[in-house]
Tab-separated table of N, CA and C in Angstrom:
chain	number	residue	atom	x	y	z
G	1	UNK	N	12.854	-8.273	5.370
G	1	UNK	CA	12.068	-9.462	5.159
G	1	UNK	C	12.086	-9.778	3.668
G	2	UNK	N	12.329	-11.025	3.335
G	2	UNK	CA	12.420	-11.447	1.937
G	2	UNK	C	11.105	-12.047	1.455
G	3	UNK	N	10.813	-11.776	0.190
G	3	UNK	CA	9.665	-12.398	-0.456
G	3	UNK	C	10.005	-12.640	-1.916
G	4	UNK	N	9.203	-13.474	-2.531
G	4	UNK	CA	9.481	-13.876	-3.896
G	4	UNK	C	8.318	-13.520	-4.806
G	5	UNK	N	8.673	-13.071	-6.005
G	5	UNK	CA	7.735	-12.914	-7.118
G	5	UNK	C	8.328	-13.730	-8.258
G	6	UNK	N	7.732	-14.853	-8.571
G	6	UNK	CA	8.337	-15.743	-9.561
G	6	UNK	C	9.649	-16.266	-9.014
G	7	UNK	N	10.710	-16.094	-9.783
G	7	UNK	CA	12.035	-16.549	-9.348
G	7	UNK	C	12.876	-15.422	-8.770
G	8	UNK	N	12.322	-14.228	-8.685
G	8	UNK	CA	13.083	-13.062	-8.219
G	8	UNK	C	12.816	-12.820	-6.743
G	9	UNK	N	13.898	-12.627	-5.986
G	9	UNK	CA	13.808	-12.342	-4.548
G	9	UNK	C	13.774	-10.832	-4.331
G	10	UNK	N	12.793	-10.395	-3.556
G	10	UNK	CA	12.665	-8.996	-3.170
G	10	UNK	C	12.727	-8.922	-1.651
G	11	UNK	N	12.802	-7.716	-1.139
G	11	UNK	CA	12.781	-7.530	0.297
G	11	UNK	C	12.203	-6.181	0.664
G	12	UNK	N	11.722	-6.107	1.904
G	12	UNK	CA	11.243	-4.862	2.517
G	12	UNK	C	11.886	-4.823	3.892
G	13	UNK	N	12.325	-3.646	4.307
G	13	UNK	CA	12.871	-3.516	5.660
G	13	UNK	C	11.823	-4.013	6.651
G	14	UNK	N	12.229	-4.845	7.579
G	14	UNK	CA	11.290	-5.491	8.509
G	14	UNK	C	10.479	-4.468	9.306
G	15	UNK	N	11.048	-3.310	9.589
G	15	UNK	CA	10.330	-2.260	10.311
G	15	UNK	C	9.151	-1.693	9.537
G	16	UNK	N	9.126	-1.913	8.228
G	16	UNK	CA	8.029	-1.435	7.376
G	16	UNK	C	6.854	-2.416	7.351
G	17	UNK	N	7.092	-3.647	7.806
G	17	UNK	CA	6.064	-4.693	7.742
G	17	UNK	C	5.213	-4.653	9.008
G	18	UNK	N	3.899	-4.488	8.840
G	18	UNK	CA	2.972	-4.466	9.977
G	18	UNK	C	2.521	-5.876	10.339
G	19	UNK	N	2.196	-6.679	9.321
G	19	UNK	CA	1.819	-8.073	9.533
G	19	UNK	C	1.800	-8.797	8.199
G	20	UNK	N	1.736	-10.119	8.273
G	20	UNK	CA	1.670	-10.962	7.084
G	20	UNK	C	0.407	-11.808	7.201
G	21	UNK	N	-0.409	-11.785	6.151
G	21	UNK	CA	-1.692	-12.497	6.152
G	21	UNK	C	-1.721	-13.567	5.070
G	22	UNK	N	-2.477	-14.624	5.335
G	22	UNK	CA	-2.761	-15.584	4.267
G	22	UNK	C	-3.595	-14.855	3.217
G	23	UNK	N	-3.424	-15.259	1.989
G	23	UNK	CA	-4.173	-14.633	0.908
G	23	UNK	C	-5.659	-14.903	1.089
G	24	UNK	N	-6.445	-13.841	1.027
G	24	UNK	CA	-7.898	-13.986	1.041
G	24	UNK	C	-8.452	-13.183	-0.117
G	25	UNK	N	-9.608	-13.600	-0.574
G	25	UNK	CA	-10.214	-12.975	-1.745
G	25	UNK	C	-10.647	-11.546	-1.418
G	26	UNK	N	-10.074	-10.552	-2.102
G	26	UNK	CA	-10.494	-9.174	-1.841
G	26	UNK	C	-11.838	-8.867	-2.498
G	27	UNK	N	-12.518	-7.878	-1.944
G	27	UNK	CA	-13.752	-7.376	-2.549
G	27	UNK	C	-13.336	-6.550	-3.757
G	28	UNK	N	-13.822	-6.911	-4.931
G	28	UNK	CA	-13.430	-6.221	-6.159
G	28	UNK	C	-13.893	-4.773	-6.124
G	29	UNK	N	-13.083	-3.908	-6.709
G	29	UNK	CA	-13.402	-2.486	-6.809
G	29	UNK	C	-13.264	-2.093	-8.282
G	30	UNK	N	-14.384	-1.902	-8.953
G	30	UNK	CA	-14.376	-1.599	-10.392
G	30	UNK	C	-13.671	-0.284	-10.706
G	31	UNK	N	-13.618	0.606	-9.750
G	31	UNK	CA	-13.023	1.922	-9.958
G	31	UNK	C	-11.507	1.908	-9.866
G	32	UNK	N	-10.914	0.818	-9.423
G	32	UNK	CA	-9.475	0.780	-9.143
G	32	UNK	C	-8.663	0.390	-10.377
G	33	UNK	N	-7.392	0.841	-10.431
G	33	UNK	CA	-6.496	0.416	-11.515
G	33	UNK	C	-6.341	-1.108	-11.508
G	34	UNK	N	-5.909	-1.684	-12.628
G	34	UNK	CA	-5.835	-3.131	-12.796
G	34	UNK	C	-4.953	-3.875	-11.820
G	35	UNK	N	-3.925	-3.231	-11.292
G	35	UNK	CA	-3.030	-3.917	-10.353
G	35	UNK	C	-3.583	-3.933	-8.934
G	36	UNK	N	-4.670	-3.212	-8.698
G	36	UNK	CA	-5.352	-3.243	-7.402
G	36	UNK	C	-6.356	-4.395	-7.454
G	37	UNK	N	-6.121	-5.415	-6.638
G	37	UNK	CA	-6.994	-6.589	-6.640
G	37	UNK	C	-8.335	-6.292	-5.992
G	38	UNK	N	-8.377	-5.300	-5.106
G	38	UNK	CA	-9.611	-4.954	-4.419
G	38	UNK	C	-9.328	-4.520	-3.000
G	39	UNK	N	-10.320	-4.709	-2.135
G	39	UNK	CA	-10.221	-4.262	-0.743
G	39	UNK	C	-10.431	-5.447	0.194
G	40	UNK	N	-9.705	-5.439	1.308
G	40	UNK	CA	-9.930	-6.447	2.349
G	40	UNK	C	-10.126	-5.744	3.678
G	41	UNK	N	-10.877	-6.405	4.554
G	41	UNK	CA	-11.062	-5.924	5.929
G	41	UNK	C	-10.049	-6.623	6.810
G	42	UNK	N	-9.286	-5.842	7.552
G	42	UNK	CA	-8.356	-6.375	8.554
G	42	UNK	C	-8.728	-5.684	9.853
G	43	UNK	N	-9.358	-6.447	10.725
G	43	UNK	CA	-9.939	-5.908	11.951
G	43	UNK	C	-10.837	-4.721	11.600
G	44	UNK	N	-10.549	-3.525	12.011
G	44	UNK	CA	-11.450	-2.396	11.747
G	44	UNK	C	-11.021	-1.556	10.546
G	45	UNK	N	-10.011	-2.021	9.812
G	45	UNK	CA	-9.504	-1.238	8.683
G	45	UNK	C	-9.832	-1.907	7.352
G	46	UNK	N	-10.085	-1.079	6.338
G	46	UNK	CA	-10.251	-1.557	4.971
G	46	UNK	C	-9.001	-1.162	4.203
G	47	UNK	N	-8.325	-2.171	3.623
G	47	UNK	CA	-7.056	-1.928	2.937
G	47	UNK	C	-7.167	-2.210	1.451
G	48	UNK	N	-6.583	-1.331	0.605
G	48	UNK	CA	-6.439	-1.699	-0.799
G	48	UNK	C	-5.340	-2.757	-0.904
G	49	UNK	N	-5.559	-3.745	-1.764
G	49	UNK	CA	-4.599	-4.836	-1.938
G	49	UNK	C	-4.010	-4.743	-3.344
G	50	UNK	N	-2.691	-4.655	-3.394
G	50	UNK	CA	-1.957	-4.484	-4.645
G	50	UNK	C	-1.272	-5.795	-5.001
G	51	UNK	N	-1.511	-6.276	-6.202
G	51	UNK	CA	-0.812	-7.460	-6.691
G	51	UNK	C	0.525	-6.987	-7.252
G	52	UNK	N	1.626	-7.276	-6.541
G	52	UNK	CA	2.937	-6.802	-6.994
G	52	UNK	C	3.339	-7.415	-8.325
G	53	UNK	N	2.863	-8.617	-8.638
G	53	UNK	CA	3.163	-9.191	-9.958
G	53	UNK	C	2.601	-8.281	-11.050
G	54	UNK	N	1.349	-7.877	-10.905
G	54	UNK	CA	0.735	-6.998	-11.903
G	54	UNK	C	1.393	-5.626	-11.888
G	55	UNK	N	1.668	-5.108	-10.707
G	55	UNK	CA	2.277	-3.775	-10.588
G	55	UNK	C	3.628	-3.725	-11.286
G	56	UNK	N	4.401	-4.821	-11.161
G	56	UNK	CA	5.732	-4.873	-11.762
G	56	UNK	C	5.713	-5.509	-13.155
G	57	UNK	N	4.526	-5.668	-13.733
G	57	UNK	CA	4.345	-6.204	-15.089
G	57	UNK	C	4.851	-7.631	-15.262
G	58	UNK	N	4.707	-8.444	-14.221
G	58	UNK	CA	4.993	-9.873	-14.319
G	58	UNK	C	3.682	-10.563	-14.680
G	59	UNK	N	3.778	-11.750	-15.225
G	59	UNK	CA	2.574	-12.532	-15.497
G	59	UNK	C	1.949	-12.941	-14.163
G	60	UNK	N	0.646	-12.755	-14.030
G	60	UNK	CA	-0.053	-13.128	-12.794
G	60	UNK	C	-0.242	-14.639	-12.759
G	61	UNK	N	0.357	-15.282	-11.758
G	61	UNK	CA	0.253	-16.731	-11.584
G	61	UNK	C	-0.091	-16.995	-10.124
G	62	UNK	N	-1.308	-17.492	-9.839
G	62	UNK	CA	-1.670	-17.754	-8.443
G	62	UNK	C	-0.813	-18.881	-7.848
G	63	UNK	N	-0.452	-18.733	-6.581
G	63	UNK	CA	0.314	-19.774	-5.890
G	63	UNK	C	-0.347	-20.068	-4.553
G	64	UNK	N	-0.169	-21.285	-4.069
G	64	UNK	CA	-0.729	-21.656	-2.767
G	64	UNK	C	0.020	-20.994	-1.620
G	65	UNK	N	1.240	-20.549	-1.885
G	65	UNK	CA	2.060	-19.931	-0.838
G	65	UNK	C	1.918	-18.415	-0.806
G	66	UNK	N	1.027	-17.859	-1.642
G	66	UNK	CA	0.863	-16.405	-1.710
G	66	UNK	C	0.457	-15.835	-0.352
G	67	UNK	N	0.947	-14.650	-0.075
G	67	UNK	CA	0.649	-13.953	1.173
G	67	UNK	C	0.374	-12.484	0.873
G	68	UNK	N	-0.234	-11.823	1.852
G	68	UNK	CA	-0.433	-10.375	1.793
G	68	UNK	C	0.457	-9.766	2.865
G	69	UNK	N	1.366	-8.899	2.439
G	69	UNK	CA	2.220	-8.171	3.378
G	69	UNK	C	1.531	-6.840	3.652
G	70	UNK	N	1.153	-6.603	4.897
G	70	UNK	CA	0.523	-5.339	5.271
G	70	UNK	C	1.638	-4.370	5.637
G	71	UNK	N	1.625	-3.221	4.972
G	71	UNK	CA	2.657	-2.208	5.156
G	71	UNK	C	2.015	-0.840	4.935
G	72	UNK	N	2.832	0.188	4.849
G	72	UNK	CA	2.323	1.538	4.613
G	72	UNK	C	3.026	2.166	3.427
G	73	UNK	N	2.251	2.885	2.645
G	73	UNK	CA	2.777	3.734	1.585
G	73	UNK	C	2.531	5.149	2.082
G	74	UNK	N	3.528	5.699	2.748
G	74	UNK	CA	3.390	6.951	3.491
G	74	UNK	C	2.304	6.746	4.548
G	75	UNK	N	1.224	7.516	4.524
G	75	UNK	CA	0.203	7.379	5.570
G	75	UNK	C	-0.908	6.396	5.188
G	76	UNK	N	-0.837	5.819	4.003
G	76	UNK	CA	-1.866	4.896	3.525
G	76	UNK	C	-1.467	3.455	3.831
G	77	UNK	N	-2.276	2.746	4.606
G	77	UNK	CA	-2.025	1.334	4.906
G	77	UNK	C	-2.459	0.515	3.696
G	78	UNK	N	-1.588	-0.374	3.216
G	78	UNK	CA	-1.867	-1.177	2.026
G	78	UNK	C	-1.479	-2.637	2.257
G	79	UNK	N	-1.988	-3.507	1.414
G	79	UNK	CA	-1.579	-4.904	1.395
G	79	UNK	C	-0.904	-5.199	0.071
G	80	UNK	N	0.221	-5.908	0.115
G	80	UNK	CA	0.961	-6.281	-1.092
G	80	UNK	C	0.884	-7.798	-1.268
G	81	UNK	N	0.331	-8.254	-2.381
G	81	UNK	CA	0.280	-9.687	-2.651
G	81	UNK	C	1.618	-10.118	-3.240
G	82	UNK	N	2.226	-11.124	-2.605
G	82	UNK	CA	3.496	-11.690	-3.067
G	82	UNK	C	3.323	-13.201	-3.209
G	83	UNK	N	4.206	-13.833	-3.966
G	83	UNK	CA	4.100	-15.281	-4.180
G	83	UNK	C	4.408	-16.075	-2.926
G	84	UNK	N	5.373	-15.599	-2.163
G	84	UNK	CA	5.801	-16.341	-0.978
G	84	UNK	C	6.666	-15.437	-0.112
G	85	UNK	N	6.472	-15.508	1.197
G	85	UNK	CA	7.388	-14.864	2.141
G	85	UNK	C	8.427	-15.919	2.461
G	86	UNK	N	9.697	-15.611	2.148
G	86	UNK	CA	10.718	-16.648	2.245
G	86	UNK	C	11.586	-16.563	3.484
G	87	UNK	N	11.742	-15.381	4.066
G	87	UNK	CA	12.623	-15.259	5.220
G	87	UNK	C	12.368	-13.923	5.905
G	88	UNK	N	12.608	-13.894	7.197
G	88	UNK	CA	12.445	-12.649	7.946
G	88	UNK	C	13.726	-11.823	7.905
G	89	UNK	N	14.882	-12.480	7.993
G	89	UNK	CA	16.168	-11.774	7.997
G	89	UNK	C	16.963	-12.148	6.755
G	90	UNK	N	17.847	-11.235	6.343
G	90	UNK	CA	18.692	-11.499	5.187
G	90	UNK	C	19.978	-12.216	5.567
G	91	UNK	N	20.421	-12.117	6.808
G	91	UNK	CA	21.681	-12.731	7.225
G	91	UNK	C	22.869	-11.925	6.729
G	92	UNK	N	24.031	-12.579	6.641
G	92	UNK	CA	25.237	-11.892	6.172
G	92	UNK	C	25.012	-11.401	4.751
G	93	UNK	N	25.444	-10.192	4.478
G	93	UNK	CA	25.170	-9.615	3.169
G	93	UNK	C	26.166	-8.530	2.810
G	94	UNK	N	26.165	-8.212	1.559
G	94	UNK	CA	26.953	-7.106	1.047
G	94	UNK	C	25.976	-6.218	0.301
G	95	UNK	N	25.886	-4.950	0.674
G	95	UNK	CA	24.925	-4.053	0.049
G	95	UNK	C	25.572	-3.388	-1.155
G	96	UNK	N	24.874	-3.411	-2.259
G	96	UNK	CA	25.306	-2.743	-3.470
G	96	UNK	C	24.357	-1.578	-3.694
G	97	UNK	N	24.882	-0.438	-4.080
G	97	UNK	CA	24.016	0.705	-4.346
G	97	UNK	C	23.107	0.435	-5.532
G	98	UNK	N	21.991	1.101	-5.522
G	98	UNK	CA	21.046	0.998	-6.626
G	98	UNK	C	21.747	1.430	-7.917
G	99	UNK	N	21.572	0.670	-8.993
G	99	UNK	CA	22.188	1.068	-10.262
G	99	UNK	C	21.638	2.406	-10.738
G	100	UNK	N	22.500	3.186	-11.401
G	100	UNK	CA	22.088	4.496	-11.930
G	100	UNK	C	20.932	4.348	-12.920
G	101	UNK	N	21.096	3.446	-13.871
G	101	UNK	CA	20.042	3.254	-14.866
G	101	UNK	C	19.693	1.777	-14.932
G	102	UNK	N	18.420	1.525	-14.953
G	102	UNK	CA	17.951	0.147	-14.991
G	102	UNK	C	16.694	0.103	-15.833
G	103	UNK	N	16.476	-1.005	-16.478
G	103	UNK	CA	15.264	-1.128	-17.281
G	103	UNK	C	14.176	-1.921	-16.567
G	104	UNK	N	14.372	-2.185	-15.285
G	104	UNK	CA	13.365	-2.942	-14.536
G	104	UNK	C	12.147	-2.073	-14.252
G	105	UNK	N	10.981	-2.707	-14.274
G	105	UNK	CA	9.743	-1.961	-14.046
G	105	UNK	C	9.580	-1.567	-12.586
G	106	UNK	N	10.356	-2.184	-11.693
G	106	UNK	CA	10.284	-1.840	-10.275
G	106	UNK	C	11.357	-0.830	-9.880
G	107	UNK	N	12.059	-0.253	-10.865
G	107	UNK	CA	13.178	0.652	-10.602
G	107	UNK	C	12.794	1.835	-9.714
G	108	UNK	N	11.584	2.384	-9.881
G	108	UNK	CA	11.170	3.559	-9.100
G	108	UNK	C	11.112	3.288	-7.605
G	109	UNK	N	10.826	2.064	-7.207
G	109	UNK	CA	10.729	1.776	-5.773
G	109	UNK	C	11.926	0.990	-5.243
G	110	UNK	N	12.924	0.757	-6.084
G	110	UNK	CA	14.119	0.028	-5.667
G	110	UNK	C	15.014	0.920	-4.817
G	111	UNK	N	15.367	0.432	-3.625
G	111	UNK	CA	16.256	1.171	-2.722
G	111	UNK	C	17.703	0.721	-2.897
G	112	UNK	N	17.942	-0.566	-2.708
G	112	UNK	CA	19.290	-1.128	-2.846
G	112	UNK	C	19.183	-2.565	-3.340
G	113	UNK	N	20.309	-3.085	-3.783
G	113	UNK	CA	20.412	-4.498	-4.137
G	113	UNK	C	21.338	-5.131	-3.116
G	114	UNK	N	20.879	-6.214	-2.508
G	114	UNK	CA	21.667	-6.909	-1.492
G	114	UNK	C	22.179	-8.215	-2.095
G	115	UNK	N	23.486	-8.427	-2.001
G	115	UNK	CA	24.090	-9.692	-2.435
G	115	UNK	C	24.087	-10.639	-1.244
G	116	UNK	N	23.516	-11.819	-1.426
G	116	UNK	CA	23.524	-12.846	-0.378
G	116	UNK	C	24.198	-14.091	-0.940
G	117	UNK	N	24.392	-15.077	-0.111
G	117	UNK	CA	24.973	-16.329	-0.571
G	117	UNK	C	24.134	-17.027	-1.620
G	118	UNK	N	22.835	-16.759	-1.631
G	118	UNK	CA	21.933	-17.417	-2.580
G	118	UNK	C	21.562	-16.533	-3.771
G	119	UNK	N	22.136	-15.343	-3.869
G	119	UNK	CA	21.855	-14.466	-5.005
G	119	UNK	C	21.467	-13.068	-4.581
G	120	UNK	N	20.918	-12.318	-5.522
G	120	UNK	CA	20.541	-10.924	-5.283
G	120	UNK	C	19.141	-10.832	-4.687
G	121	UNK	N	18.992	-9.850	-3.783
G	121	UNK	CA	17.685	-9.513	-3.223
G	121	UNK	C	17.475	-8.028	-3.497
G	122	UNK	N	16.374	-7.691	-4.152
G	122	UNK	CA	16.060	-6.317	-4.508
G	122	UNK	C	15.187	-5.720	-3.409
G	123	UNK	N	15.759	-4.787	-2.636
G	123	UNK	CA	15.030	-4.172	-1.522
G	123	UNK	C	14.219	-2.995	-2.063
G	124	UNK	N	12.905	-3.057	-1.840
G	124	UNK	CA	12.027	-1.988	-2.324
G	124	UNK	C	11.507	-1.155	-1.157
G	125	UNK	N	11.112	0.063	-1.480
G	125	UNK	CA	10.492	0.972	-0.522
G	125	UNK	C	8.984	0.931	-0.787
G	126	UNK	N	8.184	0.407	0.152
G	126	UNK	CA	6.741	0.293	-0.102
G	126	UNK	C	6.055	1.639	-0.332
G	127	UNK	N	6.633	2.725	0.170
G	127	UNK	CA	6.040	4.045	-0.054
G	127	UNK	C	6.145	4.478	-1.508
G	128	UNK	N	7.019	3.806	-2.272
G	128	UNK	CA	7.201	4.174	-3.674
G	128	UNK	C	6.534	3.198	-4.641
G	129	UNK	N	5.795	2.233	-4.109
G	129	UNK	CA	5.081	1.285	-4.968
G	129	UNK	C	3.947	2.002	-5.700
G	130	UNK	N	3.375	3.007	-5.063
G	130	UNK	CA	2.302	3.803	-5.650
G	130	UNK	C	2.793	5.218	-5.907
G	131	UNK	N	2.275	5.838	-6.961
G	131	UNK	CA	2.581	7.247	-7.223
G	131	UNK	C	1.805	8.124	-6.236
G	132	UNK	N	2.162	9.374	-6.162
G	132	UNK	CA	1.459	10.322	-5.287
G	132	UNK	C	-0.019	10.373	-5.671
G	133	UNK	N	-0.304	10.397	-6.968
G	133	UNK	CA	-1.687	10.458	-7.437
G	133	UNK	C	-2.460	9.200	-7.051
G	134	UNK	N	-1.823	8.035	-7.182
G	134	UNK	CA	-2.489	6.779	-6.819
G	134	UNK	C	-2.778	6.721	-5.326
G	135	UNK	N	-1.860	7.211	-4.508
G	135	UNK	CA	-2.091	7.234	-3.053
G	135	UNK	C	-3.276	8.129	-2.716
G	136	UNK	N	-3.352	9.294	-3.346
G	136	UNK	CA	-4.481	10.202	-3.101
G	136	UNK	C	-5.788	9.542	-3.536
G	137	UNK	N	-5.765	8.892	-4.668
G	137	UNK	CA	-6.943	8.222	-5.214
G	137	UNK	C	-7.433	7.123	-4.276
G	138	UNK	N	-6.505	6.316	-3.767
G	138	UNK	CA	-6.879	5.211	-2.883
G	138	UNK	C	-7.266	5.675	-1.488
G	139	UNK	N	-6.774	6.833	-1.075
G	139	UNK	CA	-7.134	7.366	0.239
G	139	UNK	C	-8.588	7.833	0.258
G	140	UNK	N	-9.127	8.228	-0.909
G	140	UNK	CA	-10.512	8.699	-1.017
G	140	UNK	C	-11.182	8.004	-2.195
G	141	UNK	N	-11.372	6.683	-2.122
G	141	UNK	CA	-11.920	5.959	-3.273
G	141	UNK	C	-13.361	6.338	-3.569
G	142	UNK	N	-13.705	6.275	-4.848
G	142	UNK	CA	-15.086	6.446	-5.289
G	142	UNK	C	-15.710	5.065	-5.273
G	143	UNK	N	-16.773	4.891	-4.546
G	143	UNK	CA	-17.411	3.580	-4.411
G	143	UNK	C	-18.191	3.225	-5.673
G	144	UNK	N	-18.276	1.919	-5.934
G	144	UNK	CA	-19.067	1.438	-7.071
G	144	UNK	C	-20.524	1.848	-6.888
G	145	UNK	N	-21.174	2.137	-7.977
G	145	UNK	CA	-22.584	2.543	-7.934
G	145	UNK	C	-23.475	1.340	-8.048
């Protein structure tokens, strides 16, 4: 599934996507790192919501097309805020292996680069968006006093 942050196209394997939600205002959590926008309720679950623009050190710019992609980082269910979900399938493509060295801030979670007719799509692994320590922290959050 393809999504956009600014002018850059990213993707997540469709099997990793649980659902796509319209952006809703999360409940702020003062204890959370800056890229965590807060918490949202989705049916009976409370999910931490991560702004991928902030996580990847892009300038935060709100858009009307923003969505929350619900996925999992290992056993932790999370929401990823993206500027726009652009497509479900990539179509015909040529897969390029991940570069050995890259200066991109999303390099740790980059799986492969896919060449499409419209340009490159950077496929990320949602389980690598958070560090092991961050996942543990979010699994047992300290509530605001």
